Amino acid sequence: MELLYNSTRNKDEKVTASWAILQGLAPDGGLYVPGFLPKLDRTMAELAGMSYQETAYEVMKCFLTDFTEEELKGCIARAYDQKFDTEEIAPIQKTEDAYYLELFHGATIAFKDMALSILPHLMTTAAKKNHADHEIVILTATSGDTGKAALAGFADVPGTKIIVFYPKDGVSPIQEKQMVTQKGANTFVVGIRGNFDDAQTGVKKMFGDEELAKELAKAGYQFSSANSINIGRLVPQVVYYVYAYAKLLEKGEISDGEKINVVVPTGNFGNILAAYYAKHMGVPIGKLICASNENKVLYDFFRTGAYDRNREFLLTSSPSMDILISSNLERLIYKTAGEDAKKDTDLMAALGEKGRYEITEEMKGQLADFYGNYASEEETAQEIADVYRKSGYVLDTHTAVASAVSKKYRAETGDCQTKTLIASTASPYKFTRSVMNAIDEKYDAMGDFELVDELSKLAGTKVPQAIEEIRTAPVLHKTVVDVCDMKAAVKQFLNIR
């Protein structure tokens, strides 16, 4: 059965998966959602014996129905190859009371690699399928990890250019070095004087700028997105939740049909939404535990039903979660509103105009799958130290937020029997200073790359290639602009006068 997509703000206009991937954002500013959530046509027992690549095909064929088997398998084969440093792609590390799904074994050592390794292949295939005659310009805002993963994926891909905006003082030193040393004639990295929400809002404004779209078309370009607002980012993320359950089953850690809880450190809401989609596809998931840092806008939303970004923006040790506008939440809002596009549009307009909206009691009743909580900076550091002392396993700051929240969930609900899968979204090597200081404050006197070597000794793990590459790499991108000059920076890079 063909699965078509529509905007969260217009249910009537249907498009194919390839068109939705190519466009990124719907013309009305909404996000593309599937007309229905498909079911897996394989049992978990059948999936248990499959490789990551085979599982990816079984999941993605359900969503991307206008891609042929040959096209889809080709994209998967090119994406999930030797650039991952483990054969499993997404191995699971068991500790005393949880299973950590390691999603950081790709080229840029963060979970964004899982989807951004395949997006360029999906997008260039989609462009051919839709006879696109304009060069694709990937326009993306990043809170730290999406940017580098997108840059690595799209660097020197024919028929594409990529422009990444990041908050100049809102990412870790390693994250920034990864981006500003990126090679590729088609890449452009821009720091902004502002935070991630400023960058994301600026990018969305450019997507909705009709005059700019005309100028781009005249110059032979069209925008698309590599953020998780692109359905081509979201669908590949569903895969690793299906794969993780199947692997736990294969290893005898769970019985067939046994429910597990899934904990996800959450900023833009895409990663946990993928787990929600996996649950609706038939994966036996109990609670979806949404873990926030001190920018706890999602925690407040799940507790009260009110989404309110009118608050101080905090810079934390888990910068990829320093977000007050969680774009992907719109897809869940649309679903809980009974797929009422007008209601969704009104709520998003309220967010834009007043900075807040409140859902109805009926909609709140649709959120029973979710539990929200947060971890403070102190709790995050304590969790890193506790897990290391008990098991020798080193968490990054984002994973530590999730780990701390999983314990809060157990304490609050008394649910200590259900096995817990925690999405480990980044390597500790990306956040060495915060991680090492949490273990022992004596490390604070060391330089960034000294800390890398010390972490390697401490954890007994090899320094990832992604870190080795940037030790001496020259800085190639030095542009920093005010938020109001983002459009001008884009036009300058594209040579549009």
Short mmCIF file of C-alpha atoms in Angstrom, two decimals:
data_model
loop_
_atom_site.label_atom_id
_atom_site.label_comp_id
_atom_site.label_asym_id
_atom_site.label_seq_id
_atom_site.Cartn_x
_atom_site.Cartn_y
_atom_site.Cartn_z
CA MET A 1 0.00 0.00 0.00
CA GLU A 2 1.35 3.42 -0.96
CA LEU A 3 1.97 5.70 2.02
CA LEU A 4 1.50 9.40 1.26
CA TYR A 5 2.46 12.38 3.39
CA ASN A 6 0.73 15.63 4.27
CA SER A 7 1.63 18.76 6.19
CA THR A 8 0.65 19.06 9.85
CA ARG A 9 -1.07 22.28 8.74
CA ASN A 10 -2.88 20.95 5.67
CA LYS A 11 -4.33 17.44 5.59
CA ASP A 12 -5.71 17.70 2.06
CA GLU A 13 -2.55 18.01 -0.04
CA LYS A 14 -0.83 14.59 -0.30
CA VAL A 15 2.74 14.04 -1.51
CA THR A 16 5.01 11.01 -1.93
CA ALA A 17 7.78 10.17 0.53
CA SER A 18 10.45 11.21 -1.98
CA TRP A 19 8.80 14.61 -2.49
CA ALA A 20 8.53 15.16 1.27
CA ILE A 21 12.24 14.33 1.68
CA LEU A 22 13.21 16.63 -1.16
CA GLN A 23 11.22 19.59 0.20
CA GLY A 24 12.20 19.13 3.86
CA LEU A 25 9.60 21.57 5.19
CA ALA A 26 6.07 21.88 3.78
CA PRO A 27 5.30 25.12 1.89
CA ASP A 28 2.86 26.23 4.63
CA GLY A 29 5.56 25.91 7.31
CA GLY A 30 4.19 22.61 8.61
CA LEU A 31 6.03 19.31 8.96
CA TYR A 32 5.36 16.34 6.71
CA VAL A 33 3.74 13.38 8.49
CA PRO A 34 2.70 9.97 7.14
CA GLY A 35 -1.01 9.54 6.37
CA PHE A 36 -0.94 6.59 8.77
CA LEU A 37 1.68 4.82 10.86
CA PRO A 38 2.47 1.52 9.14
CA LYS A 39 2.88 -1.82 10.90
CA LEU A 40 5.94 -4.03 10.57
CA ASP A 41 5.27 -7.04 8.35
CA ARG A 42 7.94 -9.11 10.14
CA THR A 43 7.71 -10.47 13.67
CA MET A 44 10.25 -9.44 16.28
CA ALA A 45 11.50 -13.06 16.29
CA GLU A 46 12.17 -12.81 12.53
CA LEU A 47 13.90 -9.46 12.95
CA ALA A 48 16.07 -10.85 15.77
CA GLY A 49 18.36 -12.64 13.33
CA MET A 50 18.83 -9.70 10.97
CA SER A 51 21.77 -7.33 10.52
CA TYR A 52 21.33 -3.58 10.98
CA GLN A 53 21.16 -3.11 7.21
CA GLU A 54 18.49 -5.80 6.82
CA THR A 55 16.46 -4.31 9.66
CA ALA A 56 16.76 -0.86 8.09
CA TYR A 57 15.20 -2.15 4.88
CA GLU A 58 12.32 -3.86 6.72
CA VAL A 59 11.48 -0.63 8.55
CA MET A 60 12.12 1.93 5.85
CA LYS A 61 10.24 0.12 3.09
CA CYS A 62 7.08 0.62 5.19
CA PHE A 63 7.49 4.41 5.16
CA LEU A 64 9.22 5.12 1.83
CA THR A 65 6.84 3.29 -0.45
CA ASP A 66 7.71 5.12 -3.67
CA PHE A 67 11.36 4.00 -3.45
CA THR A 68 12.04 0.73 -5.26
CA GLU A 69 13.68 -2.16 -3.41
CA GLU A 70 16.86 -1.60 -5.42
CA GLU A 71 16.91 2.15 -4.64
CA LEU A 72 16.31 1.68 -0.94
CA LYS A 73 18.78 -1.16 -0.49
CA GLY A 74 21.36 0.85 -2.43
CA CYS A 75 20.92 3.86 -0.12
CA ILE A 76 21.20 1.61 2.96
CA ALA A 77 24.33 -0.16 1.70
CA ARG A 78 26.10 3.13 0.96
CA ALA A 79 25.12 4.64 4.31
CA TYR A 80 25.80 1.84 6.79
CA ASP A 81 29.27 0.75 5.75
CA GLN A 82 32.83 0.94 7.06
CA LYS A 83 32.37 4.50 8.31
CA PHE A 84 30.90 2.91 11.45
CA ASP A 85 33.56 1.56 13.78
CA THR A 86 31.54 -1.48 14.92
CA GLU A 87 30.02 -4.20 12.78
CA GLU A 88 26.77 -4.02 14.77
CA ILE A 89 26.38 -0.30 13.88
CA ALA A 90 24.38 0.26 17.10
CA PRO A 91 25.72 -2.04 19.86
CA ILE A 92 24.05 -2.35 23.26
CA GLN A 93 26.09 -1.99 26.45
CA LYS A 94 24.58 -3.64 29.53
CA THR A 95 25.24 -2.22 32.99
CA GLU A 96 23.69 -3.09 36.36
CA ASP A 97 20.24 -1.66 35.79
CA ALA A 98 20.00 -0.53 32.15
CA TYR A 99 20.89 -1.22 28.55
CA TYR A 100 22.67 1.64 26.76
CA LEU A 101 22.01 1.73 23.01
CA GLU A 102 25.25 3.20 21.65
CA LEU A 103 24.33 5.40 18.71
CA PHE A 104 27.71 7.13 18.40
CA HIS A 105 29.84 4.77 16.34
CA GLY A 106 29.56 6.71 13.08
CA ALA A 107 31.86 9.22 11.44
CA THR A 108 31.04 12.13 13.77
CA ILE A 109 30.46 10.10 16.99
CA ALA A 110 26.89 11.21 17.66
CA PHE A 111 23.47 9.66 17.03
CA LYS A 112 22.83 12.09 14.17
CA ASP A 113 25.11 9.89 12.04
CA MET A 114 22.49 7.15 12.13
CA ALA A 115 20.14 9.22 9.98
CA LEU A 116 22.50 11.67 8.32
CA SER A 117 24.62 8.93 6.79
CA ILE A 118 21.65 7.91 4.67
CA LEU A 119 19.89 11.24 4.08
CA PRO A 120 22.17 12.43 1.22
CA HIS A 121 21.52 9.15 -0.62
CA LEU A 122 17.76 9.35 -0.02
CA MET A 123 17.75 12.97 -1.13
CA THR A 124 19.74 12.55 -4.34
CA THR A 125 17.58 9.52 -5.21
CA ALA A 126 14.47 11.61 -4.47
CA ALA A 127 15.77 14.41 -6.71
CA LYS A 128 16.15 12.00 -9.64
CA LYS A 129 12.71 10.46 -9.01
CA ASN A 130 11.08 13.89 -9.07
CA HIS A 131 13.16 15.21 -12.01
CA ALA A 132 14.48 18.09 -9.92
CA ASP A 133 16.51 20.42 -12.11
CA HIS A 134 17.76 22.75 -9.37
CA GLU A 135 20.81 22.20 -7.21
CA ILE A 136 19.78 21.29 -3.65
CA VAL A 137 20.95 23.67 -0.92
CA ILE A 138 20.78 22.02 2.50
CA LEU A 139 20.03 24.74 5.04
CA THR A 140 20.40 23.61 8.64
CA ALA A 141 20.59 24.95 12.19
CA THR A 142 22.47 22.87 14.74
CA SER A 143 22.77 22.74 18.51
CA GLY A 144 26.06 20.90 18.05
CA ASP A 145 25.77 17.45 16.47
CA THR A 146 23.42 17.70 13.47
CA GLY A 147 25.73 20.22 11.82
CA LYS A 148 28.85 18.07 11.68
CA ALA A 149 26.93 14.91 10.78
CA ALA A 150 25.14 16.72 7.95
CA LEU A 151 28.38 18.30 6.75
CA ALA A 152 30.11 14.92 6.71
CA GLY A 153 27.19 13.35 4.86
CA PHE A 154 26.79 16.01 2.17
CA ALA A 155 30.44 17.07 1.68
CA ASP A 156 31.25 16.92 -2.04
CA VAL A 157 27.97 15.15 -2.90
CA PRO A 158 27.28 16.21 -6.52
CA GLY A 159 24.25 18.45 -7.03
CA THR A 160 24.20 19.70 -3.42
CA LYS A 161 25.51 22.49 -1.24
CA ILE A 162 25.21 22.62 2.55
CA ILE A 163 25.04 25.64 4.86
CA VAL A 164 25.12 25.09 8.64
CA PHE A 165 24.37 27.73 11.28
CA TYR A 166 25.43 27.11 14.89
CA PRO A 167 25.41 29.21 18.10
CA LYS A 168 28.97 30.53 18.37
CA ASP A 169 29.13 30.20 22.16
CA GLY A 170 26.64 27.37 22.55
CA VAL A 171 28.52 24.21 21.54
CA SER A 172 31.44 22.29 23.05
CA PRO A 173 34.99 23.05 21.84
CA ILE A 174 35.17 19.62 20.19
CA GLN A 175 31.82 20.12 18.44
CA GLU A 176 32.92 23.51 17.10
CA LYS A 177 36.31 22.20 15.95
CA GLN A 178 34.56 19.34 14.12
CA MET A 179 32.44 21.80 12.15
CA VAL A 180 34.91 24.59 11.37
CA THR A 181 37.52 22.14 10.05
CA GLN A 182 35.07 20.52 7.62
CA LYS A 183 36.43 20.02 4.12
CA GLY A 184 34.37 20.15 0.92
CA ALA A 185 33.94 22.90 -1.68
CA ASN A 186 30.15 22.71 -1.23
CA THR A 187 30.21 23.28 2.56
CA PHE A 188 29.70 26.53 4.49
CA VAL A 189 29.67 26.84 8.30
CA VAL A 190 28.47 30.01 10.02
CA GLY A 191 28.55 30.88 13.71
CA ILE A 192 25.77 33.17 14.91
CA ARG A 193 25.72 35.59 17.82
CA GLY A 194 22.72 33.99 19.46
CA ASN A 195 21.42 30.62 20.64
CA PHE A 196 20.13 27.53 18.83
CA ASP A 197 16.52 28.72 18.83
CA ASP A 198 17.67 31.93 17.10
CA ALA A 199 19.45 29.84 14.46
CA GLN A 200 16.48 27.49 13.98
CA THR A 201 14.00 30.39 13.73
CA GLY A 202 16.24 32.14 11.20
CA VAL A 203 16.43 29.01 9.05
CA LYS A 204 12.64 28.50 9.18
CA LYS A 205 12.12 32.13 8.12
CA MET A 206 14.33 31.57 5.08
CA PHE A 207 12.32 28.48 4.15
CA GLY A 208 9.15 30.60 4.22
CA ASP A 209 10.65 33.58 2.37
CA GLU A 210 8.91 33.58 -1.03
CA GLU A 211 11.11 36.35 -2.44
CA LEU A 212 14.25 34.43 -1.48
CA ALA A 213 12.80 31.27 -3.07
CA LYS A 214 12.40 33.16 -6.35
CA GLU A 215 15.97 34.45 -6.18
CA LEU A 216 17.21 30.91 -5.49
CA ALA A 217 15.23 29.43 -8.37
CA LYS A 218 16.54 32.07 -10.74
CA ALA A 219 20.08 31.12 -9.71
CA GLY A 220 19.31 27.39 -10.10
CA TYR A 221 18.91 26.45 -6.42
CA GLN A 222 16.24 25.10 -4.07
CA PHE A 223 16.33 24.73 -0.29
CA SER A 224 15.96 21.49 1.62
CA SER A 225 16.66 20.59 5.23
CA ALA A 226 18.84 18.09 7.07
CA ASN A 227 17.28 18.88 10.45
CA SER A 228 14.99 16.33 12.04
CA ILE A 229 12.06 18.29 10.62
CA ASN A 230 12.87 16.38 7.40
CA ILE A 231 10.97 13.08 7.35
CA GLY A 232 14.07 11.58 5.70
CA ARG A 233 15.85 12.16 9.03
CA LEU A 234 13.07 10.78 11.19
CA VAL A 235 12.38 7.48 9.40
CA PRO A 236 15.99 6.14 9.68
CA GLN A 237 15.86 6.87 13.42
CA VAL A 238 12.92 4.49 13.83
CA VAL A 239 15.22 1.69 12.68
CA TYR A 240 17.50 1.56 15.71
CA TYR A 241 14.66 1.14 18.18
CA VAL A 242 13.34 -1.82 16.18
CA TYR A 243 16.88 -3.20 15.90
CA ALA A 244 17.58 -2.75 19.63
CA TYR A 245 14.48 -4.67 20.70
CA ALA A 246 15.27 -7.46 18.22
CA LYS A 247 18.87 -7.71 19.51
CA LEU A 248 17.76 -7.86 23.15
CA LEU A 249 15.41 -10.66 22.13
CA GLU A 250 18.14 -12.48 20.19
CA LYS A 251 20.51 -12.29 23.17
CA GLY A 252 17.89 -13.65 25.55
CA GLU A 253 17.79 -10.46 27.60
CA ILE A 254 14.00 -10.22 27.08
CA SER A 255 11.25 -12.62 26.06
CA ASP A 256 9.20 -12.19 22.88
CA GLY A 257 6.48 -9.62 23.51
CA GLU A 258 8.00 -8.39 26.78
CA LYS A 259 7.64 -4.62 27.07
CA ILE A 260 10.67 -2.40 27.60
CA ASN A 261 10.84 1.27 28.56
CA VAL A 262 12.84 3.62 26.34
CA VAL A 263 14.61 6.70 27.71
CA VAL A 264 15.73 9.43 25.30
CA PRO A 265 17.68 12.63 26.08
CA THR A 266 15.51 15.11 24.25
CA GLY A 267 15.93 18.53 22.64
CA ASN A 268 14.18 18.91 19.29
CA PHE A 269 11.93 15.87 20.01
CA GLY A 270 12.85 13.93 16.85
CA ASN A 271 14.69 11.06 18.51
CA ILE A 272 11.91 10.23 20.98
CA LEU A 273 9.27 10.71 18.28
CA ALA A 274 11.08 7.99 16.30
CA ALA A 275 10.68 5.68 19.32
CA TYR A 276 6.97 6.58 19.41
CA TYR A 277 6.70 5.63 15.73
CA ALA A 278 8.52 2.34 16.46
CA LYS A 279 6.00 1.58 19.20
CA HIS A 280 3.11 2.18 16.82
CA MET A 281 4.78 -0.07 14.24
CA GLY A 282 4.51 -2.93 16.74
CA VAL A 283 7.65 -2.82 18.88
CA PRO A 284 6.65 -3.75 22.48
CA ILE A 285 7.59 -0.46 24.14
CA GLY A 286 5.99 0.56 27.44
CA LYS A 287 6.81 4.10 28.52
CA LEU A 288 8.60 6.65 26.37
CA ILE A 289 10.64 8.57 28.93
CA CYS A 290 11.49 12.09 27.76
CA ALA A 291 14.62 13.34 29.54
CA SER A 292 15.36 17.07 29.60
CA ASN A 293 18.23 19.13 30.96
CA GLU A 294 17.70 22.41 32.83
CA ASN A 295 16.04 23.86 29.72
CA LYS A 296 13.05 21.82 30.82
CA VAL A 297 10.34 23.12 28.49
CA LEU A 298 9.29 19.54 27.58
CA TYR A 299 9.20 18.43 31.23
CA ASP A 300 6.81 21.29 31.98
CA PHE A 301 4.72 20.45 28.91
CA PHE A 302 4.21 16.81 29.90
CA ARG A 303 3.37 17.84 33.47
CA THR A 304 0.96 20.67 32.65
CA GLY A 305 -0.09 20.50 28.99
CA ALA A 306 1.27 24.03 28.50
CA TYR A 307 4.23 24.61 26.18
CA ASP A 308 5.93 27.87 27.17
CA ARG A 309 9.23 29.05 25.75
CA ASN A 310 9.05 32.37 27.62
CA ARG A 311 11.91 31.63 29.99
CA GLU A 312 15.63 32.09 30.37
CA PHE A 313 17.71 30.11 27.87
CA LEU A 314 20.39 28.20 29.78
CA LEU A 315 23.73 27.01 28.45
CA THR A 316 24.41 23.57 29.93
CA SER A 317 26.95 20.76 29.71
CA SER A 318 24.53 18.94 27.36
CA PRO A 319 24.37 21.59 24.60
CA SER A 320 22.58 19.48 21.98
CA MET A 321 19.54 19.67 24.30
CA ASP A 322 19.75 23.43 24.91
CA ILE A 323 16.54 24.08 23.01
CA LEU A 324 13.32 25.93 23.91
CA ILE A 325 11.45 25.33 20.64
CA SER A 326 11.19 21.57 20.08
CA SER A 327 10.17 21.54 16.42
CA ASN A 328 9.29 17.86 16.13
CA LEU A 329 6.76 18.13 18.95
CA GLU A 330 4.43 19.59 16.30
CA ARG A 331 4.10 16.12 14.77
CA LEU A 332 2.89 14.73 18.10
CA ILE A 333 0.59 17.71 18.67
CA TYR A 334 -1.00 17.10 15.27
CA LYS A 335 -1.52 13.43 16.15
CA THR A 336 -3.03 14.16 19.58
CA ALA A 337 -5.30 16.81 18.04
CA GLY A 338 -6.95 14.04 16.01
CA GLU A 339 -4.98 15.11 12.92
CA ASP A 340 -6.86 18.40 12.94
CA ALA A 341 -4.66 20.65 10.80
CA LYS A 342 -6.50 23.84 11.81
CA LYS A 343 -6.07 23.13 15.51
CA ASP A 344 -2.37 22.44 14.97
CA THR A 345 -1.98 25.63 12.92
CA ASP A 346 -3.66 27.70 15.64
CA LEU A 347 -1.43 26.25 18.36
CA MET A 348 1.76 26.86 16.33
CA ALA A 349 0.60 30.41 15.57
CA ALA A 350 0.15 30.99 19.31
CA LEU A 351 3.69 29.69 19.90
CA GLY A 352 5.02 32.10 17.27
CA GLU A 353 3.05 35.12 18.49
CA LYS A 354 2.88 34.64 22.26
CA GLY A 355 5.61 32.06 22.87
CA ARG A 356 3.19 29.57 24.43
CA TYR A 357 0.18 27.36 23.84
CA GLU A 358 -1.88 25.00 25.93
CA ILE A 359 -3.45 21.76 24.73
CA THR A 360 -6.92 20.52 25.72
CA GLU A 361 -7.62 17.92 28.40
CA GLU A 362 -8.64 15.54 25.61
CA MET A 363 -5.24 16.00 23.93
CA LYS A 364 -3.45 15.54 27.26
CA GLY A 365 -5.19 12.19 27.51
CA GLN A 366 -3.43 11.13 24.30
CA LEU A 367 0.00 11.54 25.95
CA ALA A 368 -0.22 8.50 28.24
CA ASP A 369 2.69 6.84 26.38
CA PHE A 370 5.04 9.55 27.66
CA TYR A 371 6.70 10.42 30.95
CA GLY A 372 8.77 13.59 31.29
CA ASN A 373 11.41 14.62 33.80
CA TYR A 374 14.72 16.47 33.88
CA ALA A 375 18.18 16.37 35.43
CA SER A 376 19.99 19.40 36.81
CA GLU A 377 23.63 20.11 36.01
CA GLU A 378 24.62 18.71 39.41
CA GLU A 379 22.54 15.56 38.91
CA THR A 380 24.01 15.05 35.44
CA ALA A 381 27.59 15.25 36.74
CA GLN A 382 26.74 12.98 39.65
CA GLU A 383 25.27 10.38 37.29
CA ILE A 384 28.45 10.31 35.20
CA ALA A 385 30.51 9.78 38.36
CA ASP A 386 28.15 7.16 39.83
CA VAL A 387 27.93 5.04 36.69
CA TYR A 388 31.71 5.17 36.20
CA ARG A 389 32.45 4.17 39.81
CA LYS A 390 29.98 1.31 39.76
CA SER A 391 30.70 -0.13 36.32
CA GLY A 392 33.71 1.60 34.72
CA TYR A 393 31.39 2.75 31.92
CA VAL A 394 31.72 6.41 30.90
CA LEU A 395 28.60 8.32 29.80
CA ASP A 396 28.54 11.55 27.86
CA THR A 397 26.54 14.42 29.38
CA HIS A 398 23.38 13.86 27.28
CA THR A 399 23.25 10.14 28.05
CA ALA A 400 23.82 10.98 31.72
CA VAL A 401 20.72 13.20 31.68
CA ALA A 402 18.71 10.24 30.35
CA SER A 403 20.26 7.84 32.85
CA ALA A 404 19.47 10.15 35.79
CA VAL A 405 15.88 10.63 34.59
CA SER A 406 15.39 6.87 34.22
CA LYS A 407 16.13 6.54 37.94
CA LYS A 408 13.71 9.36 38.75
CA TYR A 409 11.04 7.54 36.76
CA ARG A 410 11.56 4.35 38.75
CA ALA A 411 11.50 6.17 42.05
CA GLU A 412 8.37 8.14 41.16
CA THR A 413 6.35 5.31 39.61
CA GLY A 414 7.68 2.23 41.39
CA ASP A 415 8.19 0.57 37.99
CA CYS A 416 11.45 -1.23 38.74
CA GLN A 417 10.65 -4.46 36.87
CA THR A 418 10.42 -3.19 33.29
CA LYS A 419 13.79 -3.39 31.53
CA THR A 420 15.13 -0.03 30.39
CA LEU A 421 16.79 0.91 27.10
CA ILE A 422 18.62 4.24 27.22
CA ALA A 423 19.51 6.00 23.98
CA SER A 424 23.20 6.86 24.31
CA THR A 425 23.33 9.72 21.87
CA ALA A 426 26.94 10.87 21.87
CA SER A 427 30.45 9.69 22.63
CA PRO A 428 31.96 11.03 25.86
CA TYR A 429 34.90 12.13 23.69
CA LYS A 430 32.75 15.02 22.37
CA PHE A 431 32.32 16.46 25.86
CA THR A 432 35.59 15.52 27.54
CA ARG A 433 35.88 18.49 29.90
CA SER A 434 32.39 18.10 31.36
CA VAL A 435 32.74 14.32 31.56
CA MET A 436 36.20 14.30 33.15
CA ASN A 437 35.36 17.08 35.61
CA ALA A 438 32.34 15.06 36.72
CA ILE A 439 34.62 12.12 37.50
CA ASP A 440 37.30 14.20 39.21
CA GLU A 441 37.76 17.99 39.29
CA LYS A 442 41.55 17.60 39.08
CA TYR A 443 41.21 17.17 35.30
CA ASP A 444 40.07 20.77 34.80
CA ALA A 445 43.66 22.01 34.50
CA MET A 446 44.26 19.92 31.36
CA GLY A 447 43.87 21.06 27.75
CA ASP A 448 41.07 19.72 25.56
CA PHE A 449 43.16 17.12 23.75
CA GLU A 450 45.07 16.15 26.90
CA LEU A 451 41.66 15.30 28.32
CA VAL A 452 40.94 13.15 25.28
CA ASP A 453 44.01 11.02 25.97
CA GLU A 454 43.23 10.84 29.68
CA LEU A 455 39.67 9.70 28.95
CA SER A 456 41.05 6.97 26.70
CA LYS A 457 43.14 5.63 29.58
CA LEU A 458 40.30 5.97 32.08
CA ALA A 459 37.62 4.27 29.96
CA GLY A 460 39.93 1.75 28.31
CA THR A 461 38.66 2.73 24.87
CA LYS A 462 40.43 3.86 21.73
CA VAL A 463 40.26 7.55 20.80
CA PRO A 464 37.75 7.76 17.93
CA GLN A 465 39.06 8.61 14.48
CA ALA A 466 36.71 11.63 14.40
CA ILE A 467 38.71 13.15 17.28
CA GLU A 468 42.13 12.20 15.93
CA GLU A 469 41.29 13.93 12.65
CA ILE A 470 40.68 17.33 14.23
CA ARG A 471 43.72 17.48 16.54
CA THR A 472 45.77 19.39 13.98
CA ALA A 473 43.20 20.13 11.28
CA PRO A 474 43.21 23.75 10.05
CA VAL A 475 40.16 25.96 10.63
CA LEU A 476 38.48 26.44 7.25
CA HIS A 477 35.28 28.24 8.27
CA LYS A 478 35.62 31.53 10.15
CA THR A 479 32.38 33.36 9.37
CA VAL A 480 30.40 34.70 12.35
CA VAL A 481 27.29 36.87 11.86
CA ASP A 482 24.41 38.42 13.76
CA VAL A 483 21.05 36.65 13.50
CA CYS A 484 19.71 39.43 11.26
CA ASP A 485 22.52 38.76 8.74
CA MET A 486 21.88 35.02 8.24
CA LYS A 487 20.08 35.51 4.91
CA ALA A 488 22.84 37.77 3.61
CA ALA A 489 25.42 35.09 4.49
CA VAL A 490 23.47 32.49 2.52
CA LYS A 491 23.16 34.74 -0.53
CA GLN A 492 26.87 35.58 -0.40
CA PHE A 493 27.89 31.89 -0.31
CA LEU A 494 25.55 31.12 -3.23
CA ASN A 495 26.78 34.21 -5.10
CA ILE A 496 23.25 35.64 -5.36
CA ARG A 497 23.37 39.42 -5.78
#
